Short mmCIF file of C-alpha atoms and ligand atoms in Angstrom, two decimals:
data_model
loop_
_atom_site.label_atom_id
_atom_site.label_comp_id
_atom_site.label_asym_id
_atom_site.label_seq_id
_atom_site.Cartn_x
_atom_site.Cartn_y
_atom_site.Cartn_z
CA MET L 1220 86.80 -0.69 112.98
CA THR L 1221 90.17 0.66 114.39
CA LYS L 1222 93.57 -0.87 113.81
CA ASP L 1223 92.67 -3.55 116.28
CA THR L 1224 90.54 -5.77 114.50
CA ALA L 1225 87.80 -7.81 116.01
CA LEU L 1226 89.63 -10.99 115.98
CA ALA L 1227 92.56 -9.31 118.13
CA THR L 1228 90.47 -8.70 120.98
CA PRO L 1229 89.72 -11.40 123.60
CA GLU L 1230 86.00 -10.91 124.33
CA LEU L 1231 85.16 -10.33 120.53
CA LEU L 1232 87.20 -13.31 119.76
CA ARG L 1233 85.24 -15.44 122.26
CA ARG L 1234 82.40 -14.11 120.72
CA LEU L 1235 83.31 -14.93 117.39
CA LEU L 1236 85.28 -18.12 117.24
CA SER L 1237 83.06 -21.23 116.85
CA ARG L 1238 82.26 -23.67 120.09
CA ARG L 1239 84.89 -26.14 118.79
CA ALA L 1240 87.73 -23.66 118.03
CA LEU L 1241 87.35 -22.32 121.80
CA ASP L 1242 86.96 -25.59 123.04
CA ASP L 1243 90.67 -26.52 122.47
CA ASP L 1244 92.86 -27.19 125.70
CA PRO L 1245 96.02 -28.12 124.42
CA GLY L 1246 97.45 -29.35 127.90
CA LEU L 1247 101.00 -29.48 128.95
CA GLY L 1248 102.08 -30.94 125.57
CA PRO L 1249 103.23 -28.08 123.75
CA GLN L 1250 104.55 -26.65 127.08
CA LEU L 1251 106.74 -29.58 128.02
CA ILE L 1252 107.97 -29.68 123.86
CA GLU L 1253 109.04 -25.92 124.31
CA ARG L 1254 110.82 -26.53 127.89
CA ALA L 1255 112.61 -29.63 126.35
CA ARG L 1256 114.00 -27.64 123.25
CA GLN L 1257 115.41 -25.45 125.78
CA LEU L 1258 117.18 -27.89 127.35
CA GLU L 1259 120.76 -29.52 126.34
CA ASP L 1260 121.56 -32.98 126.87
CA VAL L 1261 117.60 -33.65 126.30
CA VAL L 1262 116.41 -36.17 123.31
CA PHE L 1263 113.56 -34.83 122.03
CA LEU L 1264 110.99 -37.59 121.72
CA GLY L 1265 107.93 -35.41 121.31
CA ARG L 1266 107.02 -36.10 117.95
CA GLY L 1267 107.40 -39.30 115.53
CA ASP L 1268 109.71 -37.49 113.21
CA PRO L 1269 112.38 -39.99 112.09
CA ASP L 1270 115.85 -38.10 112.23
CA LEU L 1271 116.98 -40.45 109.23
CA PRO L 1272 116.97 -38.69 105.66
CA THR L 1273 114.19 -39.50 103.15
CA PRO L 1274 116.21 -42.16 100.89
CA PRO L 1275 117.92 -40.86 98.20
CA HIS L 1276 116.07 -42.58 95.04
CA ILE L 1277 112.77 -40.91 96.64
CA VAL L 1278 114.19 -37.60 96.68
CA ALA L 1279 115.58 -38.35 93.19
CA ALA L 1280 112.30 -39.33 91.98
CA ALA L 1281 110.84 -35.85 93.51
CA LYS L 1282 113.56 -34.12 91.16
CA ASP L 1283 112.75 -35.82 88.39
CA ALA L 1284 108.79 -35.02 88.96
CA LEU L 1285 109.82 -31.32 89.20
CA ASP L 1286 112.00 -31.36 86.28
CA ALA L 1287 109.07 -33.03 84.14
CA GLY L 1288 106.69 -30.33 85.02
CA HIS L 1289 104.57 -32.15 87.06
CA THR L 1290 103.36 -29.09 89.03
CA HIS L 1291 99.75 -29.15 88.87
CA TYR L 1292 97.05 -30.84 90.43
CA THR L 1293 96.55 -34.57 90.10
CA PRO L 1294 93.67 -36.71 90.00
CA LEU L 1295 91.50 -35.80 92.92
CA ARG L 1296 91.74 -39.36 94.31
CA GLY L 1297 95.52 -39.08 93.53
CA LEU L 1298 97.91 -40.34 90.92
CA ASP L 1299 96.59 -43.78 89.37
CA SER L 1300 100.32 -44.83 89.56
CA LEU L 1301 100.29 -44.35 93.13
CA ARG L 1302 97.07 -45.89 93.38
CA GLU L 1303 97.73 -49.11 92.04
CA ALA L 1304 101.62 -49.12 93.74
CA ILE L 1305 99.27 -48.97 96.94
CA ALA L 1306 97.03 -51.49 95.93
CA ASP L 1307 100.14 -53.68 95.10
CA LYS L 1308 101.45 -53.27 98.39
CA LEU L 1309 98.44 -53.99 100.67
CA ARG L 1310 98.14 -57.06 98.78
CA ARG L 1311 101.71 -58.30 99.47
CA ASP L 1312 102.43 -56.91 102.80
CA ASN L 1313 99.26 -56.56 104.12
CA GLY L 1314 96.73 -59.55 102.55
CA LEU L 1315 94.23 -56.41 101.69
CA ARG L 1316 92.49 -56.58 98.54
CA ALA L 1317 91.91 -53.14 97.27
CA ASP L 1318 90.58 -51.74 94.00
CA PRO L 1319 92.85 -48.85 92.74
CA ASP L 1320 89.82 -46.91 90.83
CA GLN L 1321 87.33 -47.15 93.25
CA GLU L 1322 88.60 -48.01 96.92
CA VAL L 1323 92.08 -45.81 97.53
CA LEU L 1324 91.95 -42.35 98.41
CA ILE L 1325 95.64 -40.53 98.55
CA SER L 1326 95.50 -37.43 101.02
CA THR L 1327 97.65 -34.86 102.30
CA GLY L 1328 99.23 -36.66 105.17
CA THR L 1329 97.66 -39.60 106.97
CA GLN L 1330 96.63 -36.84 109.42
CA GLU L 1331 94.03 -35.49 106.81
CA ALA L 1332 92.56 -38.85 106.19
CA VAL L 1333 92.04 -39.13 110.17
CA SER L 1334 89.90 -35.85 109.86
CA VAL L 1335 88.49 -36.92 106.62
CA ALA L 1336 87.31 -40.15 107.91
CA MET L 1337 85.86 -38.60 111.08
CA LEU L 1338 83.98 -35.91 108.84
CA ALA L 1339 82.71 -38.54 106.61
CA LEU L 1340 81.28 -40.95 109.36
CA LEU L 1341 80.08 -38.81 112.41
CA ASP L 1342 77.22 -36.51 112.92
CA THR L 1343 76.75 -34.79 116.23
CA GLY L 1344 76.92 -36.90 119.31
CA ASP L 1345 77.91 -39.77 117.30
CA GLU L 1346 80.81 -41.93 119.50
CA VAL L 1347 83.73 -43.41 118.27
CA ILE L 1348 86.03 -45.81 120.58
CA LEU L 1349 89.32 -45.09 121.22
CA PRO L 1350 91.83 -47.31 123.04
CA ASP L 1351 93.67 -44.80 125.80
CA PRO L 1352 96.49 -43.85 125.59
CA TYR L 1353 96.22 -42.65 122.00
CA TYR L 1354 97.71 -40.20 119.43
CA LEU L 1355 95.86 -36.94 120.71
CA SER L 1356 95.04 -36.08 116.91
CA TYR L 1357 92.32 -38.36 117.01
CA ALA L 1358 90.37 -36.85 119.69
CA TYR L 1359 90.55 -33.76 117.92
CA ALA L 1360 89.45 -35.06 114.64
CA ILE L 1361 86.29 -36.78 116.51
CA ARG L 1362 85.08 -33.59 118.05
CA TYR L 1363 86.00 -31.24 115.23
CA ALA L 1364 83.84 -33.51 113.27
CA GLY L 1365 81.11 -33.10 116.31
CA GLY L 1366 81.63 -36.69 117.60
CA ARG L 1367 82.45 -37.99 121.38
CA PRO L 1368 85.92 -40.08 121.80
CA VAL L 1369 84.99 -43.08 124.10
CA THR L 1370 88.09 -44.21 125.53
CA VAL L 1371 88.81 -47.69 126.63
CA ARG L 1372 91.68 -48.01 129.19
CA THR L 1373 94.58 -50.17 128.00
CA SER L 1374 97.61 -50.80 130.33
CA ALA L 1375 101.15 -52.28 131.00
CA GLU L 1376 99.58 -55.33 132.08
CA THR L 1377 98.06 -56.50 128.79
CA ALA L 1378 101.29 -54.80 126.93
CA PHE L 1379 98.51 -51.89 125.83
CA ALA L 1380 96.83 -53.86 124.03
CA PRO L 1381 92.74 -53.26 123.96
CA ASP L 1382 90.75 -55.87 125.81
CA PRO L 1383 87.73 -56.57 123.27
CA ASP L 1384 85.45 -57.39 126.11
CA ASP L 1385 85.92 -53.62 127.16
CA ILE L 1386 85.17 -52.62 123.46
CA ALA L 1387 82.30 -54.60 123.54
CA LYS L 1388 80.96 -53.10 126.75
CA ALA L 1389 81.50 -49.73 125.40
CA ILE L 1390 79.59 -50.16 121.99
CA THR L 1391 76.34 -48.11 122.28
CA PRO L 1392 73.67 -47.32 119.51
CA ARG L 1393 75.54 -44.14 118.69
CA THR L 1394 78.68 -45.85 117.92
CA LYS L 1395 80.29 -45.15 114.73
CA ALA L 1396 83.59 -46.90 114.62
CA VAL L 1397 86.38 -48.33 116.71
CA VAL L 1398 89.81 -46.72 116.20
CA LEU L 1399 93.02 -48.98 116.07
CA LEU L 1400 96.48 -47.57 116.14
CA THR L 1401 98.56 -50.46 115.32
CA PRO L 1402 101.74 -50.09 115.76
CA ASN L 1403 100.45 -47.81 118.60
CA ASN L 1404 101.68 -44.05 119.26
CA PRO L 1405 102.19 -43.40 121.92
CA THR L 1406 102.60 -46.69 123.52
CA GLY L 1407 104.42 -48.64 120.58
CA ALA L 1408 102.12 -51.61 121.42
CA VAL L 1409 101.76 -53.80 118.14
CA TYR L 1410 98.32 -55.70 118.83
CA PRO L 1411 98.52 -59.59 118.53
CA ARG L 1412 96.61 -61.17 115.91
CA PRO L 1413 94.17 -62.97 117.90
CA ILE L 1414 93.07 -59.80 120.17
CA LEU L 1415 92.70 -58.16 116.53
CA GLU L 1416 90.76 -61.05 115.39
CA ARG L 1417 88.24 -60.77 118.42
CA ILE L 1418 87.65 -57.20 117.40
CA ALA L 1419 86.67 -57.80 113.80
CA GLU L 1420 84.23 -60.49 115.25
CA LEU L 1421 82.68 -57.93 117.16
CA SER L 1422 82.83 -55.82 114.68
CA LEU L 1423 80.99 -58.55 112.37
CA SER L 1424 78.79 -59.04 115.05
CA THR L 1425 77.32 -55.23 115.64
CA GLY L 1426 78.28 -53.82 112.15
CA VAL L 1427 80.20 -51.38 114.41
CA PRO L 1428 83.45 -50.53 111.36
CA VAL L 1429 87.10 -50.39 112.53
CA ILE L 1430 89.46 -47.21 111.49
CA SER L 1431 92.68 -49.09 111.37
CA ASP L 1432 95.52 -46.70 111.68
CA GLU L 1433 98.85 -48.16 110.43
CA LEU L 1434 101.37 -45.41 109.72
CA TYR L 1435 103.90 -47.25 112.16
CA GLU L 1436 103.79 -50.51 110.26
CA ALA L 1437 107.10 -50.77 108.92
CA THR L 1438 108.53 -49.97 112.48
CA ALA L 1439 107.47 -53.19 114.19
CA PHE L 1440 110.88 -54.88 115.25
CA GLY L 1441 112.12 -57.33 117.98
CA GLY L 1442 109.82 -59.98 116.80
CA ALA L 1443 106.44 -58.28 116.99
CA GLU L 1444 104.55 -58.99 113.91
CA HIS L 1445 102.06 -56.44 112.09
CA PHE L 1446 98.65 -57.31 111.17
CA SER L 1447 96.23 -55.58 109.54
CA VAL L 1448 92.33 -56.37 110.76
CA GLY L 1449 91.29 -55.69 107.26
CA SER L 1450 92.55 -59.15 106.21
CA VAL L 1451 90.23 -60.93 108.35
CA PRO L 1452 87.45 -62.40 106.50
CA GLY L 1453 84.38 -60.52 106.14
CA MET L 1454 86.26 -57.35 107.35
CA ARG L 1455 87.01 -55.76 103.75
CA ASP L 1456 83.58 -53.80 103.83
CA ARG L 1457 83.78 -52.88 107.26
CA THR L 1458 87.52 -51.47 107.54
CA ILE L 1459 88.80 -48.32 106.76
CA THR L 1460 92.64 -48.81 106.43
CA ILE L 1461 95.10 -45.65 107.01
CA ASN L 1462 98.64 -45.49 106.21
CA GLY L 1463 101.08 -43.20 104.70
CA PHE L 1464 104.61 -42.22 103.83
CA SER L 1465 105.88 -40.36 106.92
CA LYS L 1466 107.01 -43.07 109.30
CA SER L 1467 108.12 -45.79 107.09
CA TYR L 1468 110.01 -43.89 104.29
CA ARG L 1469 111.03 -40.88 106.54
CA MET L 1470 108.67 -38.66 104.72
CA THR L 1471 107.24 -36.44 107.18
CA GLY L 1472 107.85 -33.50 105.20
CA TRP L 1473 106.15 -34.31 102.28
CA ARG L 1474 102.50 -35.16 103.49
CA VAL L 1475 101.28 -37.97 101.76
CA GLY L 1476 99.01 -40.41 103.20
CA TYR L 1477 96.16 -42.63 102.05
CA MET L 1478 92.66 -44.24 103.23
CA VAL L 1479 91.31 -47.48 102.21
CA GLY L 1480 88.05 -48.96 102.34
CA PRO L 1481 84.85 -49.51 100.81
CA SER L 1482 83.90 -47.92 97.24
CA PRO L 1483 80.76 -45.68 98.62
CA PHE L 1484 82.83 -44.85 101.73
CA ILE L 1485 85.95 -43.75 99.32
CA LYS L 1486 83.33 -41.41 97.24
CA SER L 1487 82.02 -39.58 99.93
CA ALA L 1488 85.48 -39.43 101.94
CA GLN L 1489 86.60 -37.87 98.35
CA LYS L 1490 84.34 -35.06 98.17
CA ILE L 1491 85.19 -33.75 101.66
CA LYS L 1492 88.59 -34.28 101.17
CA GLN L 1493 88.40 -32.46 97.83
CA THR L 1494 87.25 -29.22 100.08
CA LEU L 1495 90.02 -29.27 102.12
CA THR L 1496 93.30 -29.62 99.94
CA ILE L 1497 91.95 -31.10 96.41
CA CYS L 1498 94.69 -33.28 96.22
CA ALA L 1499 97.71 -34.33 97.77
CA PRO L 1500 101.16 -32.30 96.59
CA SER L 1501 101.86 -33.54 93.03
CA ILE L 1502 105.72 -34.06 93.57
CA SER L 1503 105.28 -35.88 96.77
CA GLN L 1504 103.03 -38.15 95.15
CA HIS L 1505 105.61 -39.09 92.44
CA ALA L 1506 108.17 -39.67 95.21
CA ALA L 1507 105.98 -41.90 97.05
CA VAL L 1508 105.32 -43.85 94.05
CA ALA L 1509 108.97 -44.35 93.85
CA ALA L 1510 109.17 -45.25 97.78
CA LEU L 1511 106.72 -48.06 97.22
CA ARG L 1512 108.13 -49.40 93.67
CA GLY L 1513 111.80 -48.85 94.50
CA PRO L 1514 114.55 -50.83 96.71
CA GLN L 1515 112.87 -51.33 100.24
CA ASP L 1516 116.13 -51.95 102.03
CA SER L 1517 115.71 -48.58 103.75
CA LEU L 1518 112.98 -50.11 105.69
CA GLN L 1519 115.24 -52.67 107.65
CA GLU L 1520 118.07 -50.11 108.06
CA ALA L 1521 115.74 -48.00 109.90
CA ARG L 1522 114.09 -50.76 112.06
CA ASP L 1523 118.13 -52.03 112.65
CA VAL L 1524 119.12 -48.48 114.09
CA TYR L 1525 115.65 -48.19 116.16
CA ALA L 1526 116.50 -51.55 117.50
CA GLU L 1527 119.67 -50.52 118.38
CA ARG L 1528 118.79 -47.04 120.20
CA ARG L 1529 116.38 -49.19 121.93
CA GLN L 1530 118.81 -51.58 123.26
CA ALA L 1531 121.08 -48.73 124.30
CA PHE L 1532 118.27 -47.08 125.84
CA LEU L 1533 117.28 -50.02 127.82
CA ARG L 1534 121.10 -50.73 128.93
CA ARG L 1535 120.86 -46.74 130.70
CA LEU L 1536 117.94 -48.09 132.60
CA HIS L 1537 119.17 -51.07 134.06
C1 PLP C 582 99.11 -42.89 114.64
C2 PLP C 582 99.47 -41.97 113.61
N1 PLP C 582 98.34 -41.54 112.82
C3 PLP C 582 98.36 -40.32 111.73
C4 PLP C 582 99.71 -39.31 111.98
C5 PLP C 582 99.61 -38.47 111.14
O1 PLP C 582 100.97 -38.56 110.14
P1 PLP C 582 101.38 -37.87 108.68
O2 PLP C 582 102.52 -37.33 109.24
O3 PLP C 582 101.27 -39.14 107.87
O4 PLP C 582 100.39 -36.79 108.55
C6 PLP C 582 100.51 -39.77 113.41
C7 PLP C 582 101.64 -38.74 112.98
O5 PLP C 582 102.38 -38.63 114.23
C8 PLP C 582 100.44 -40.83 114.18
O6 PLP C 582 101.07 -40.93 114.85
#
């Protein structure tokens, strides 16, 4: 072989790469982001990365963890102390019961939990219902796992909440899950409790599980109330709740998330997760314990800043 390796030649690349790698149209998004970066006086809203710093007590906990030598693998499911702190948080904030030993899996960012959930659920040709517009990574994660995203339109008329009747119509024998992102990225919709209860009824009557991504939970403001669909009676065994630390505690670079679900599912998901990243970063997990166990004022502070910015933005629009 010459110095030009096979993977550097377009024709060979096309022959060697998997269909999933080739079937990868990034769309206009990356180009727009690049253009926006080059313009002055443009507020960059392309990525959900809070500009506020990680609260200092969380940073201090990470430094302590480094000094204490926590620089090794953690248990594959994540630190016991973190899984316990998450179970407490879920009970306190979300009305969810989860056994920290069997029903919680710590992931390397919420993003990994999304992919692991799809890899654990989907065979080739399986379908996942996804309210549209959606966070793009969901469509990729579904496709990479061999599945097919089936979109259900949402619109401004219904404040971007999905219509449970539309979801019901989209269910086929191949449907493996309904994905709910609430609060939603990109629309900002916080799905109202009655809608979530109707989707829960649908899940209970059809047996189709729900994947509930609640990563933006702490950013619900202005009277909007976040509700966890897994807390509806009967839904505990049918819901995979996905959440993390990136948005609430301004920890996007720390890469810690988690998924919560019935123990047989978590057991299978753990095998897949282990192949991808073994365990989430140890130092970040120690920091995440401090995030959940420490003072929570930073959550309200951030909400106040976001509410103020929203008002400033609305004033400019009028
Ligand atoms: C809805 C949603 N889920 C998951 C992720 C991934 O977040 P993380 O940084 O925790 O991996 C994002 C990131 O923007 C998101 O918007």
